[in-house]
């Protein structure tokens, strides 16, 4: 075994390369764990990406056990001995699932969630959790339990959310690959703001369990993040697959495990939605950054043309609000059973709960009808385009001391999440979508662009992203300060 690999060289490897190094015995699982723990202790205090970190000696002992297993025979899987921190909205047995809420700090998960169990079965060692906003609400990762997660490129700026801790841990090389979840852009927005790839799978591709409801709550999904598309595809292959506990889950598409399969770029038609004809306010420079990214795709042979949503976006937003309020309120409703809890719950969560109180079944069904019509409008759009593109965010990473942006380009935001409206379209239609980097502004802050695929074409989205990754090496090479 080669003992000369430096810690920084170990943590610089993407997850696929790290897996190969472990299985070729070029580096031991103990060396990998020691390298990551050293970096976490050095870097994490300034950014608060990883929380509930388990003791070093326990983790090193588990790494030793992985080395012993590998010496005796077959590995557990491609993630054998690799450190993994689970997003703090998901369960990892024996670790707190705080949801970023002071009301949940004493709750310790009695079992693994399905996603965690699948990653453990692939061989990972769970080292702790990644930080989230309270209840995962709002694309800015701060809470009263652990504090604020800071952007990898500027510690005064937001990391995004709700997978903000995961994104920062990944870009700062505190993890080789990261898991997260996405309701309103939570895998995409923090990926954009930290110069990595965040993939929202097709609805049902990665089933979520345990869950309060498995029939109606179909807007949130778990999924992968990575510093390379091949890592995203590899982790998706581990997370995905139908489950009897999730009756609306879908079977694995075997092609999702190969982002580098043959792909005819010359025939790909990309519809550029931009700011939806001025409907979505955008900070200066975001559309231009995305257009530079589209230029890279055109250089590969893709045809890029303007596209229109096909349904008034204000109607989509109104239907979205009803769905979101009902689903969010039902998730946090048990906490409101204790009257004293209301004062200890994030104001934005209280607002969601109160807004849902007056919603009737007829109103919810009307919103579902509107959602169906929106889905049909996108299917018609896909008759002319193979993929759709639009920015991942409407603002650059903002001051971490703010709760959320009150205005964008002179327009007032009427809700705490209106500034995130650009991410709802893939979610509402249940479509696969990846955020890919599009470079930086003059202040050195990153941005991303969403690439949305046809229904259940996760593999196609990953292949397009992999081809794009090959021509943005200059942007990916920009490293954050440590």
Tab-separated table of C-alpha atoms in Angstrom:
chain	number	residue	atom	x	y	z
A	1	UNK	CA	0.000	0.000	0.000
A	2	UNK	CA	1.302	3.424	-0.969
A	3	UNK	CA	1.666	5.504	2.201
A	4	UNK	CA	2.840	8.674	0.457
A	5	UNK	CA	-0.500	10.129	-0.632
A	6	UNK	CA	-0.893	13.473	1.128
A	7	UNK	CA	-4.095	14.376	2.958
A	8	UNK	CA	-4.880	17.217	0.547
A	9	UNK	CA	-4.397	14.871	-2.393
A	10	UNK	CA	-6.849	12.401	-0.863
A	11	UNK	CA	-9.557	15.010	-0.284
A	12	UNK	CA	-8.998	16.503	-3.753
A	13	UNK	CA	-10.107	13.259	-5.412
A	14	UNK	CA	-13.698	13.098	-6.541
A	15	UNK	CA	-15.724	10.217	-5.120
A	16	UNK	CA	-15.290	7.937	-8.127
A	17	UNK	CA	-11.505	8.381	-8.132
A	18	UNK	CA	-11.384	7.926	-4.349
A	19	UNK	CA	-13.337	4.692	-4.638
A	20	UNK	CA	-10.877	3.405	-7.226
A	21	UNK	CA	-7.911	4.348	-5.016
A	22	UNK	CA	-9.388	2.535	-2.004
A	23	UNK	CA	-10.181	-0.609	-3.956
A	24	UNK	CA	-6.749	-0.627	-5.627
A	25	UNK	CA	-5.250	-0.391	-2.109
A	26	UNK	CA	-3.394	2.799	-3.038
A	27	UNK	CA	-4.853	4.389	0.066
A	28	UNK	CA	-6.405	2.834	3.167
A	29	UNK	CA	-9.827	3.659	4.557
A	30	UNK	CA	-8.099	4.829	7.729
A	31	UNK	CA	-5.942	7.261	5.747
A	32	UNK	CA	-9.038	8.543	3.976
A	33	UNK	CA	-10.917	9.047	7.231
A	34	UNK	CA	-7.932	10.710	8.902
A	35	UNK	CA	-7.464	13.074	5.958
A	36	UNK	CA	-11.109	14.130	5.942
A	37	UNK	CA	-11.297	14.550	9.709
A	38	UNK	CA	-8.157	16.707	9.691
A	39	UNK	CA	-9.665	18.924	7.019
A	40	UNK	CA	-13.021	19.117	8.779
A	41	UNK	CA	-11.405	20.198	12.041
A	42	UNK	CA	-9.377	22.820	10.180
A	43	UNK	CA	-12.015	24.229	7.828
A	44	UNK	CA	-15.476	23.510	9.216
A	45	UNK	CA	-15.441	25.947	12.193
A	46	UNK	CA	-15.424	28.900	9.771
A	47	UNK	CA	-18.298	27.639	7.633
A	48	UNK	CA	-20.485	25.316	9.804
A	49	UNK	CA	-21.228	22.859	7.031
A	50	UNK	CA	-20.980	19.618	9.024
A	51	UNK	CA	-22.791	19.240	12.348
A	52	UNK	CA	-23.249	16.452	14.900
A	53	UNK	CA	-19.806	15.082	13.995
A	54	UNK	CA	-19.120	11.703	15.580
A	55	UNK	CA	-15.941	11.170	17.674
A	56	UNK	CA	-12.691	10.745	15.725
A	57	UNK	CA	-11.670	7.552	17.502
A	58	UNK	CA	-14.979	5.860	16.728
A	59	UNK	CA	-14.804	6.831	13.069
A	60	UNK	CA	-11.182	5.726	12.724
A	61	UNK	CA	-12.078	2.371	14.290
A	62	UNK	CA	-14.860	1.940	11.745
A	63	UNK	CA	-12.399	2.785	8.980
A	64	UNK	CA	-10.015	0.138	10.342
A	65	UNK	CA	-12.852	-2.396	10.168
A	66	UNK	CA	-13.417	-1.464	6.529
A	67	UNK	CA	-9.708	-2.026	5.805
A	68	UNK	CA	-9.861	-5.417	7.473
A	69	UNK	CA	-12.904	-6.396	5.422
A	70	UNK	CA	-11.237	-5.321	2.190
A	71	UNK	CA	-8.130	-7.313	3.079
A	72	UNK	CA	-10.255	-10.445	3.569
A	73	UNK	CA	-12.283	-10.228	0.402
A	74	UNK	CA	-14.994	-8.275	-1.471
A	75	UNK	CA	-15.888	-4.739	-0.492
A	76	UNK	CA	-19.289	-3.583	0.685
A	77	UNK	CA	-19.702	-1.499	-2.465
A	78	UNK	CA	-18.312	1.462	-4.378
A	79	UNK	CA	-18.536	3.720	-1.283
A	80	UNK	CA	-16.552	1.271	0.874
A	81	UNK	CA	-14.932	3.202	3.719
A	82	UNK	CA	-15.824	6.634	2.346
A	83	UNK	CA	-17.001	9.299	4.841
A	84	UNK	CA	-20.555	10.541	4.331
A	85	UNK	CA	-22.551	13.137	6.262
A	86	UNK	CA	-26.337	12.939	5.981
A	87	UNK	CA	-28.476	16.025	5.471
A	88	UNK	CA	-30.071	16.920	8.804
A	89	UNK	CA	-33.603	16.466	7.468
A	90	UNK	CA	-32.990	12.729	6.970
A	91	UNK	CA	-32.528	9.963	9.529
A	92	UNK	CA	-29.227	8.287	10.352
A	93	UNK	CA	-29.585	5.799	13.176
A	94	UNK	CA	-28.047	6.971	16.445
A	95	UNK	CA	-27.583	10.567	15.301
A	96	UNK	CA	-29.820	13.567	16.006
A	97	UNK	CA	-32.292	14.611	13.333
A	98	UNK	CA	-32.718	18.192	14.475
A	99	UNK	CA	-34.314	19.645	11.312
A	100	UNK	CA	-32.447	22.769	12.443
A	101	UNK	CA	-35.112	23.312	15.115
A	102	UNK	CA	-34.560	23.893	18.842
A	103	UNK	CA	-37.651	21.728	19.374
A	104	UNK	CA	-35.912	18.710	17.833
A	105	UNK	CA	-32.461	18.790	19.398
A	106	UNK	CA	-33.158	15.813	21.669
A	107	UNK	CA	-34.543	13.588	18.938
A	108	UNK	CA	-32.162	10.771	17.978
A	109	UNK	CA	-33.100	8.715	14.937
A	110	UNK	CA	-33.963	5.123	15.938
A	111	UNK	CA	-33.361	3.864	12.391
A	112	UNK	CA	-31.812	4.865	9.096
A	113	UNK	CA	-33.892	6.521	6.443
A	114	UNK	CA	-34.098	4.604	3.165
A	115	UNK	CA	-31.547	6.820	1.420
A	116	UNK	CA	-29.097	6.511	4.320
A	117	UNK	CA	-29.575	2.733	4.435
A	118	UNK	CA	-28.837	2.441	0.727
A	119	UNK	CA	-25.653	4.498	1.006
A	120	UNK	CA	-24.523	2.473	4.010
A	121	UNK	CA	-25.188	-0.704	2.017
A	122	UNK	CA	-22.844	0.711	-0.638
A	123	UNK	CA	-20.146	0.968	2.036
A	124	UNK	CA	-20.065	4.530	3.344
A	125	UNK	CA	-19.261	5.468	6.949
A	126	UNK	CA	-21.688	8.059	8.301
A	127	UNK	CA	-19.610	10.675	10.127
A	128	UNK	CA	-22.329	13.167	11.062
A	129	UNK	CA	-24.938	15.437	9.491
A	130	UNK	CA	-24.926	18.499	7.214
A	131	UNK	CA	-26.545	21.748	8.296
A	132	UNK	CA	-29.979	22.927	7.094
A	133	UNK	CA	-32.367	25.847	7.568
A	134	UNK	CA	-35.014	25.255	10.215
A	135	UNK	CA	-37.409	22.611	8.820
A	136	UNK	CA	-35.606	23.022	5.504
A	137	UNK	CA	-37.570	26.189	4.733
A	138	UNK	CA	-35.964	28.948	2.700
A	139	UNK	CA	-32.879	28.681	0.549
A	140	UNK	CA	-30.554	30.101	3.208
A	141	UNK	CA	-28.961	27.718	5.709
A	142	UNK	CA	-29.176	29.183	9.206
A	143	UNK	CA	-30.833	28.029	12.411
A	144	UNK	CA	-30.740	28.551	16.171
A	145	UNK	CA	-29.240	25.117	16.829
A	146	UNK	CA	-25.964	25.210	14.895
A	147	UNK	CA	-25.814	28.696	13.372
A	148	UNK	CA	-25.231	29.821	9.788
A	149	UNK	CA	-23.533	27.858	7.029
A	150	UNK	CA	-21.212	30.159	5.097
A	151	UNK	CA	-20.669	30.191	1.350
A	152	UNK	CA	-17.554	28.310	0.240
A	153	UNK	CA	-16.327	31.285	-1.811
A	154	UNK	CA	-17.203	34.133	0.544
A	155	UNK	CA	-17.805	33.549	4.264
A	156	UNK	CA	-19.957	36.685	4.477
A	157	UNK	CA	-22.471	35.252	1.984
A	158	UNK	CA	-25.278	32.707	2.079
A	159	UNK	CA	-24.555	29.120	1.120
A	160	UNK	CA	-28.088	28.655	-0.193
A	161	UNK	CA	-30.263	25.833	1.039
A	162	UNK	CA	-31.742	23.772	2.211
A	163	UNK	CA	-28.830	21.495	1.282
A	164	UNK	CA	-26.463	24.353	2.101
A	165	UNK	CA	-24.306	22.387	4.525
A	166	UNK	CA	-23.979	19.567	2.007
A	167	UNK	CA	-22.949	21.885	-0.833
A	168	UNK	CA	-20.333	23.744	1.199
A	169	UNK	CA	-18.933	20.524	2.679
A	170	UNK	CA	-18.587	19.156	-0.830
A	171	UNK	CA	-16.912	22.175	-2.412
A	172	UNK	CA	-14.543	22.664	0.542
A	173	UNK	CA	-13.496	18.984	0.288
A	174	UNK	CA	-14.991	18.014	3.648
A	175	UNK	CA	-16.890	15.206	1.890
A	176	UNK	CA	-16.164	13.304	-1.333
A	177	UNK	CA	-19.836	13.322	-2.403
A	178	UNK	CA	-23.021	14.614	-0.769
A	179	UNK	CA	-26.668	13.726	-0.369
A	180	UNK	CA	-29.446	16.256	-0.093
A	181	UNK	CA	-33.105	16.855	-0.807
A	182	UNK	CA	-35.070	19.268	-2.968
A	183	UNK	CA	-38.547	20.764	-2.606
A	184	UNK	CA	-38.003	24.313	-3.832
A	185	UNK	CA	-34.533	24.094	-5.347
A	186	UNK	CA	-32.753	22.732	-2.282
A	187	UNK	CA	-30.322	20.567	-4.274
A	188	UNK	CA	-29.963	23.142	-7.042
A	189	UNK	CA	-29.648	26.568	-5.448
A	190	UNK	CA	-26.776	25.688	-3.059
A	191	UNK	CA	-25.038	23.831	-5.890
A	192	UNK	CA	-25.205	26.980	-8.023
A	193	UNK	CA	-23.879	29.146	-5.214
A	194	UNK	CA	-20.965	26.809	-4.458
A	195	UNK	CA	-19.827	25.897	-8.009
A	196	UNK	CA	-20.820	22.219	-7.964
A	197	UNK	CA	-23.474	19.962	-9.518
A	198	UNK	CA	-26.820	19.356	-7.796
A	199	UNK	CA	-29.351	16.975	-9.320
A	200	UNK	CA	-33.072	16.818	-8.608
A	201	UNK	CA	-34.175	13.374	-9.834
A	202	UNK	CA	-37.513	12.599	-11.475
A	203	UNK	CA	-40.282	12.461	-8.903
A	204	UNK	CA	-40.277	8.952	-7.438
A	205	UNK	CA	-36.789	8.050	-8.607
A	206	UNK	CA	-35.373	8.305	-5.067
A	207	UNK	CA	-38.167	7.299	-2.689
A	208	UNK	CA	-38.242	8.953	0.717
A	209	UNK	CA	-38.910	6.835	3.793
A	210	UNK	CA	-39.932	7.173	6.596
A	211	UNK	CA	-42.592	9.688	5.603
A	212	UNK	CA	-45.856	10.907	7.112
A	213	UNK	CA	-47.637	10.589	3.777
A	214	UNK	CA	-46.713	8.666	0.627
A	215	UNK	CA	-49.662	9.542	-1.615
A	216	UNK	CA	-49.930	13.340	-1.787
A	217	UNK	CA	-46.539	14.656	-0.608
A	218	UNK	CA	-44.815	14.325	-3.964
A	219	UNK	CA	-42.961	17.639	-4.373
A	220	UNK	CA	-39.907	16.912	-2.218
A	221	UNK	CA	-37.315	14.347	-3.238
A	222	UNK	CA	-33.897	13.291	-2.029
A	223	UNK	CA	-30.978	13.177	-4.426
A	224	UNK	CA	-27.246	13.594	-5.087
A	225	UNK	CA	-24.679	16.392	-5.299
A	226	UNK	CA	-21.122	16.109	-6.586
A	227	UNK	CA	-18.023	17.896	-7.792
A	228	UNK	CA	-18.323	15.867	-11.003
A	229	UNK	CA	-21.284	14.589	-12.978
A	230	UNK	CA	-19.967	11.038	-12.798
A	231	UNK	CA	-20.146	11.247	-8.993
A	232	UNK	CA	-23.704	12.568	-9.184
A	233	UNK	CA	-24.691	9.688	-11.461
A	234	UNK	CA	-22.915	7.134	-9.277
A	235	UNK	CA	-24.622	8.311	-6.101
A	236	UNK	CA	-27.983	8.501	-7.848
A	237	UNK	CA	-27.566	4.860	-8.826
A	238	UNK	CA	-27.140	4.054	-5.134
A	239	UNK	CA	-30.037	6.174	-3.883
A	240	UNK	CA	-32.547	5.254	-6.597
A	241	UNK	CA	-34.900	2.321	-6.890
A	242	UNK	CA	-38.487	1.438	-6.167
A	243	UNK	CA	-39.560	0.694	-2.603
A	244	UNK	CA	-42.692	-1.042	-1.343
A	245	UNK	CA	-42.936	1.679	1.305
A	246	UNK	CA	-43.243	4.307	-1.434
A	247	UNK	CA	-46.010	3.115	-3.761
A	248	UNK	CA	-45.451	5.965	-6.259
A	249	UNK	CA	-41.716	5.281	-6.566
A	250	UNK	CA	-40.321	4.229	-9.931
A	251	UNK	CA	-37.870	1.528	-10.883
A	252	UNK	CA	-34.200	2.279	-11.449
A	253	UNK	CA	-33.245	3.435	-14.923
A	254	UNK	CA	-30.042	1.446	-15.342
A	255	UNK	CA	-28.602	4.121	-17.625
A	256	UNK	CA	-28.459	6.647	-14.760
A	257	UNK	CA	-25.298	4.923	-13.515
A	258	UNK	CA	-23.462	5.889	-16.710
A	259	UNK	CA	-23.256	9.604	-17.389
A	260	UNK	CA	-20.634	9.018	-20.087
A	261	UNK	CA	-22.704	6.823	-22.425
A	262	UNK	CA	-22.703	7.816	-26.135
A	263	UNK	CA	-24.682	11.001	-26.682
A	264	UNK	CA	-25.391	12.760	-29.987
A	265	UNK	CA	-24.953	16.406	-29.060
A	266	UNK	CA	-25.539	17.576	-32.626
A	267	UNK	CA	-29.208	16.629	-32.392
A	268	UNK	CA	-29.991	18.189	-28.990
A	269	UNK	CA	-32.411	21.127	-28.960
A	270	UNK	CA	-32.308	23.318	-25.858
A	271	UNK	CA	-35.105	25.761	-25.083
A	272	UNK	CA	-33.872	28.836	-23.204
A	273	UNK	CA	-36.591	30.094	-20.852
A	274	UNK	CA	-34.455	32.901	-19.416
A	275	UNK	CA	-36.490	35.186	-17.173
A	276	UNK	CA	-39.843	34.103	-18.683
A	277	UNK	CA	-40.144	37.206	-20.859
A	278	UNK	CA	-39.385	39.534	-17.953
A	279	UNK	CA	-41.771	37.886	-15.483
A	280	UNK	CA	-38.961	36.781	-13.155
A	281	UNK	CA	-36.842	39.639	-11.756
A	282	UNK	CA	-33.119	38.884	-12.002
A	283	UNK	CA	-30.088	40.554	-10.511
A	284	UNK	CA	-27.644	42.011	-12.996
A	285	UNK	CA	-25.286	39.545	-14.648
A	286	UNK	CA	-27.222	36.315	-14.027
A	287	UNK	CA	-28.825	35.981	-17.452
A	288	UNK	CA	-25.516	36.861	-19.084
A	289	UNK	CA	-23.683	34.200	-17.056
A	290	UNK	CA	-26.221	31.573	-18.118
A	291	UNK	CA	-25.946	32.665	-21.732
A	292	UNK	CA	-22.188	32.125	-21.534
A	293	UNK	CA	-22.958	28.600	-20.331
A	294	UNK	CA	-25.369	28.117	-23.215
A	295	UNK	CA	-22.603	29.281	-25.529
A	296	UNK	CA	-20.462	26.381	-24.330
A	297	UNK	CA	-23.312	23.999	-25.210
A	298	UNK	CA	-23.649	25.590	-28.644
A	299	UNK	CA	-19.934	25.040	-29.098
A	300	UNK	CA	-20.607	21.323	-28.573
A	301	UNK	CA	-23.181	21.359	-31.357
A	302	UNK	CA	-26.406	21.845	-29.401
A	303	UNK	CA	-29.081	24.100	-30.892
A	304	UNK	CA	-30.237	26.763	-28.411
A	305	UNK	CA	-33.442	28.704	-29.079
A	306	UNK	CA	-35.766	30.914	-27.008
A	307	UNK	CA	-38.701	29.114	-25.409
A	308	UNK	CA	-41.900	30.116	-23.622
A	309	UNK	CA	-43.408	28.359	-20.636
A	310	UNK	CA	-46.749	27.726	-22.356
A	311	UNK	CA	-48.851	28.733	-19.343
A	312	UNK	CA	-49.078	32.071	-17.512
A	313	UNK	CA	-46.356	31.851	-14.821
A	314	UNK	CA	-48.504	33.785	-12.346
A	315	UNK	CA	-51.074	30.983	-12.506
A	316	UNK	CA	-48.357	28.411	-11.927
A	317	UNK	CA	-47.161	30.358	-8.870
A	318	UNK	CA	-50.675	30.630	-7.415
A	319	UNK	CA	-51.160	26.868	-7.723
A	320	UNK	CA	-47.702	26.262	-6.294
A	321	UNK	CA	-48.501	28.347	-3.214
A	322	UNK	CA	-51.490	26.180	-2.380
A	323	UNK	CA	-49.537	22.949	-2.766
A	324	UNK	CA	-46.584	24.209	-0.763
A	325	UNK	CA	-48.639	25.581	2.100
A	326	UNK	CA	-50.627	22.394	2.506
A	327	UNK	CA	-47.600	20.088	2.332
A	328	UNK	CA	-45.372	22.195	4.584
A	329	UNK	CA	-48.127	22.772	7.132
A	330	UNK	CA	-48.973	19.080	7.351
A	331	UNK	CA	-45.327	18.243	7.966
A	332	UNK	CA	-44.884	20.634	10.880
A	333	UNK	CA	-48.438	20.431	12.275
A	334	UNK	CA	-47.505	17.956	15.065
A	335	UNK	CA	-45.200	20.582	16.571
A	336	UNK	CA	-48.119	23.007	16.940
A	337	UNK	CA	-49.992	20.604	19.234
A	338	UNK	CA	-48.037	22.081	22.146
A	339	UNK	CA	-49.189	25.743	22.403
A	340	UNK	CA	-45.861	26.936	23.776
A	341	UNK	CA	-44.029	25.683	20.700
A	342	UNK	CA	-45.422	28.355	18.387
A	343	UNK	CA	-43.115	31.019	19.805
A	344	UNK	CA	-40.098	28.766	19.241
A	345	UNK	CA	-40.823	28.017	15.585
A	346	UNK	CA	-39.322	29.935	12.673
A	347	UNK	CA	-41.698	32.784	11.636
A	348	UNK	CA	-41.670	31.628	8.024
A	349	UNK	CA	-42.834	28.174	9.131
A	350	UNK	CA	-45.595	29.720	11.263
A	351	UNK	CA	-46.682	31.735	8.209
A	352	UNK	CA	-46.883	28.595	6.063
A	353	UNK	CA	-48.941	26.858	8.756
A	354	UNK	CA	-51.323	29.787	9.182
A	355	UNK	CA	-51.760	30.226	5.420
A	356	UNK	CA	-52.786	26.589	5.065
A	357	UNK	CA	-55.371	26.736	7.852
A	358	UNK	CA	-58.100	28.163	5.616
A	359	UNK	CA	-57.394	26.021	2.564
A	360	UNK	CA	-60.375	23.897	1.502
A	361	UNK	CA	-60.313	20.580	-0.307
A	362	UNK	CA	-61.842	22.269	-3.348
A	363	UNK	CA	-59.056	24.857	-3.418
A	364	UNK	CA	-56.415	22.159	-3.189
A	365	UNK	CA	-58.034	20.143	-5.977
A	366	UNK	CA	-58.229	23.280	-8.135
A	367	UNK	CA	-54.491	23.769	-7.583
A	368	UNK	CA	-53.943	20.151	-8.592
A	369	UNK	CA	-55.916	20.729	-11.797
A	370	UNK	CA	-53.711	23.752	-12.549
A	371	UNK	CA	-50.640	21.638	-11.880
A	372	UNK	CA	-51.910	19.020	-14.330
A	373	UNK	CA	-52.436	21.690	-16.984
A	374	UNK	CA	-48.913	22.986	-16.373
A	375	UNK	CA	-47.494	19.495	-16.807
A	376	UNK	CA	-49.342	19.175	-20.106
A	377	UNK	CA	-48.003	22.540	-21.269
A	378	UNK	CA	-44.433	21.352	-20.640
A	379	UNK	CA	-45.070	18.132	-22.550
A	380	UNK	CA	-46.066	20.261	-25.541
A	381	UNK	CA	-42.907	22.312	-25.062
A	382	UNK	CA	-40.834	19.135	-25.179
A	383	UNK	CA	-42.235	18.392	-28.624
A	384	UNK	CA	-39.985	21.231	-29.850
A	385	UNK	CA	-37.107	20.981	-27.370
A	386	UNK	CA	-35.142	18.093	-25.861
A	387	UNK	CA	-34.130	20.081	-22.770
A	388	UNK	CA	-35.116	23.351	-21.127
A	389	UNK	CA	-32.713	25.809	-19.529
A	390	UNK	CA	-33.109	28.704	-17.115
A	391	UNK	CA	-31.078	30.237	-14.266
A	392	UNK	CA	-30.813	28.352	-10.980
A	393	UNK	CA	-31.230	31.512	-8.910
A	394	UNK	CA	-32.569	35.034	-9.352
A	395	UNK	CA	-29.970	36.613	-7.069
A	396	UNK	CA	-26.278	36.143	-6.414
A	397	UNK	CA	-25.360	34.779	-2.959
A	398	UNK	CA	-26.603	37.455	-0.561
A	399	UNK	CA	-25.413	38.701	2.821
A	400	UNK	CA	-25.525	35.809	5.288
A	401	UNK	CA	-26.886	38.170	7.954
A	402	UNK	CA	-30.136	38.610	5.975
A	403	UNK	CA	-33.043	36.195	6.328
A	404	UNK	CA	-34.037	36.478	2.664
A	405	UNK	CA	-33.891	39.041	-0.175
A	406	UNK	CA	-36.651	41.649	0.161
A	407	UNK	CA	-36.250	43.044	-3.361
A	408	UNK	CA	-34.811	41.948	-6.688
A	409	UNK	CA	-34.029	44.512	-9.366
A	410	UNK	CA	-36.363	47.000	-7.687
A	411	UNK	CA	-39.269	44.573	-7.296
A	412	UNK	CA	-40.533	43.749	-3.800
A	413	UNK	CA	-40.788	40.089	-2.837
A	414	UNK	CA	-44.228	39.405	-1.337
A	415	UNK	CA	-43.264	36.135	0.398
A	416	UNK	CA	-40.124	34.794	2.036
A	417	UNK	CA	-39.602	32.430	-0.893
A	418	UNK	CA	-40.727	34.522	-3.882
A	419	UNK	CA	-37.085	35.189	-4.733
A	420	UNK	CA	-36.725	31.431	-5.410
A	421	UNK	CA	-39.598	31.206	-7.907
A	422	UNK	CA	-37.279	30.202	-10.765
A	423	UNK	CA	-36.814	26.690	-9.317
A	424	UNK	CA	-40.474	25.657	-9.019
A	425	UNK	CA	-41.038	24.518	-12.605
A	426	UNK	CA	-39.043	21.285	-12.578
A	427	UNK	CA	-40.441	20.451	-9.138
A	428	UNK	CA	-44.068	21.116	-10.039
A	429	UNK	CA	-43.840	18.943	-13.160
A	430	UNK	CA	-41.816	16.190	-11.434
A	431	UNK	CA	-39.050	16.474	-14.042
A	432	UNK	CA	-35.334	15.640	-13.708
A	433	UNK	CA	-33.193	18.756	-13.401
A	434	UNK	CA	-29.535	19.464	-12.749
A	435	UNK	CA	-27.850	22.714	-11.752
A	436	UNK	CA	-24.547	23.177	-13.573
A	437	UNK	CA	-21.946	25.907	-12.949
A	438	UNK	CA	-21.855	28.926	-15.271
A	439	UNK	CA	-18.941	30.800	-13.758
A	440	UNK	CA	-18.578	33.800	-11.466
A	441	UNK	CA	-19.458	37.477	-11.244
A	442	UNK	CA	-16.902	40.240	-10.820
A	443	UNK	CA	-17.019	39.747	-7.063
A	444	UNK	CA	-16.038	36.085	-7.380
A	445	UNK	CA	-19.471	34.667	-6.499
A	446	UNK	CA	-20.671	31.546	-8.355
A	447	UNK	CA	-23.887	31.000	-10.303
A	448	UNK	CA	-25.571	28.022	-11.926
A	449	UNK	CA	-28.018	27.134	-14.667
A	450	UNK	CA	-30.803	24.549	-14.599
A	451	UNK	CA	-31.024	21.917	-17.333
A	452	UNK	CA	-34.449	20.241	-17.266
A	453	UNK	CA	-35.173	16.954	-19.032
A	454	UNK	CA	-38.237	15.139	-20.304
A	455	UNK	CA	-40.263	12.935	-17.941
A	456	UNK	CA	-38.033	10.283	-16.356
A	457	UNK	CA	-35.105	11.122	-18.653
A	458	UNK	CA	-32.658	11.351	-15.759
A	459	UNK	CA	-30.029	9.634	-17.894
A	460	UNK	CA	-30.367	12.170	-20.689
A	461	UNK	CA	-29.966	15.097	-18.290
A	462	UNK	CA	-26.843	13.509	-16.797
A	463	UNK	CA	-25.323	12.874	-20.225
A	464	UNK	CA	-25.912	16.446	-21.325
A	465	UNK	CA	-24.405	17.696	-18.063
A	466	UNK	CA	-21.375	15.413	-18.470
A	467	UNK	CA	-20.744	16.753	-21.963
A	468	UNK	CA	-21.087	20.297	-20.649
A	469	UNK	CA	-18.735	19.572	-17.738
A	470	UNK	CA	-16.009	18.668	-20.218
A	471	UNK	CA	-15.963	22.243	-21.598
A	472	UNK	CA	-16.176	24.252	-18.352
A	473	UNK	CA	-12.893	23.179	-16.793
A	474	UNK	CA	-11.852	26.811	-16.382
A	475	UNK	CA	-14.839	27.530	-14.110
A	476	UNK	CA	-14.522	24.289	-12.167
A	477	UNK	CA	-10.814	24.940	-11.591
A	478	UNK	CA	-11.587	28.046	-9.501
A	479	UNK	CA	-11.046	26.913	-5.925
A	480	UNK	CA	-12.588	28.558	-2.857
A	481	UNK	CA	-10.371	30.063	-0.160
A	482	UNK	CA	-9.646	27.771	2.784
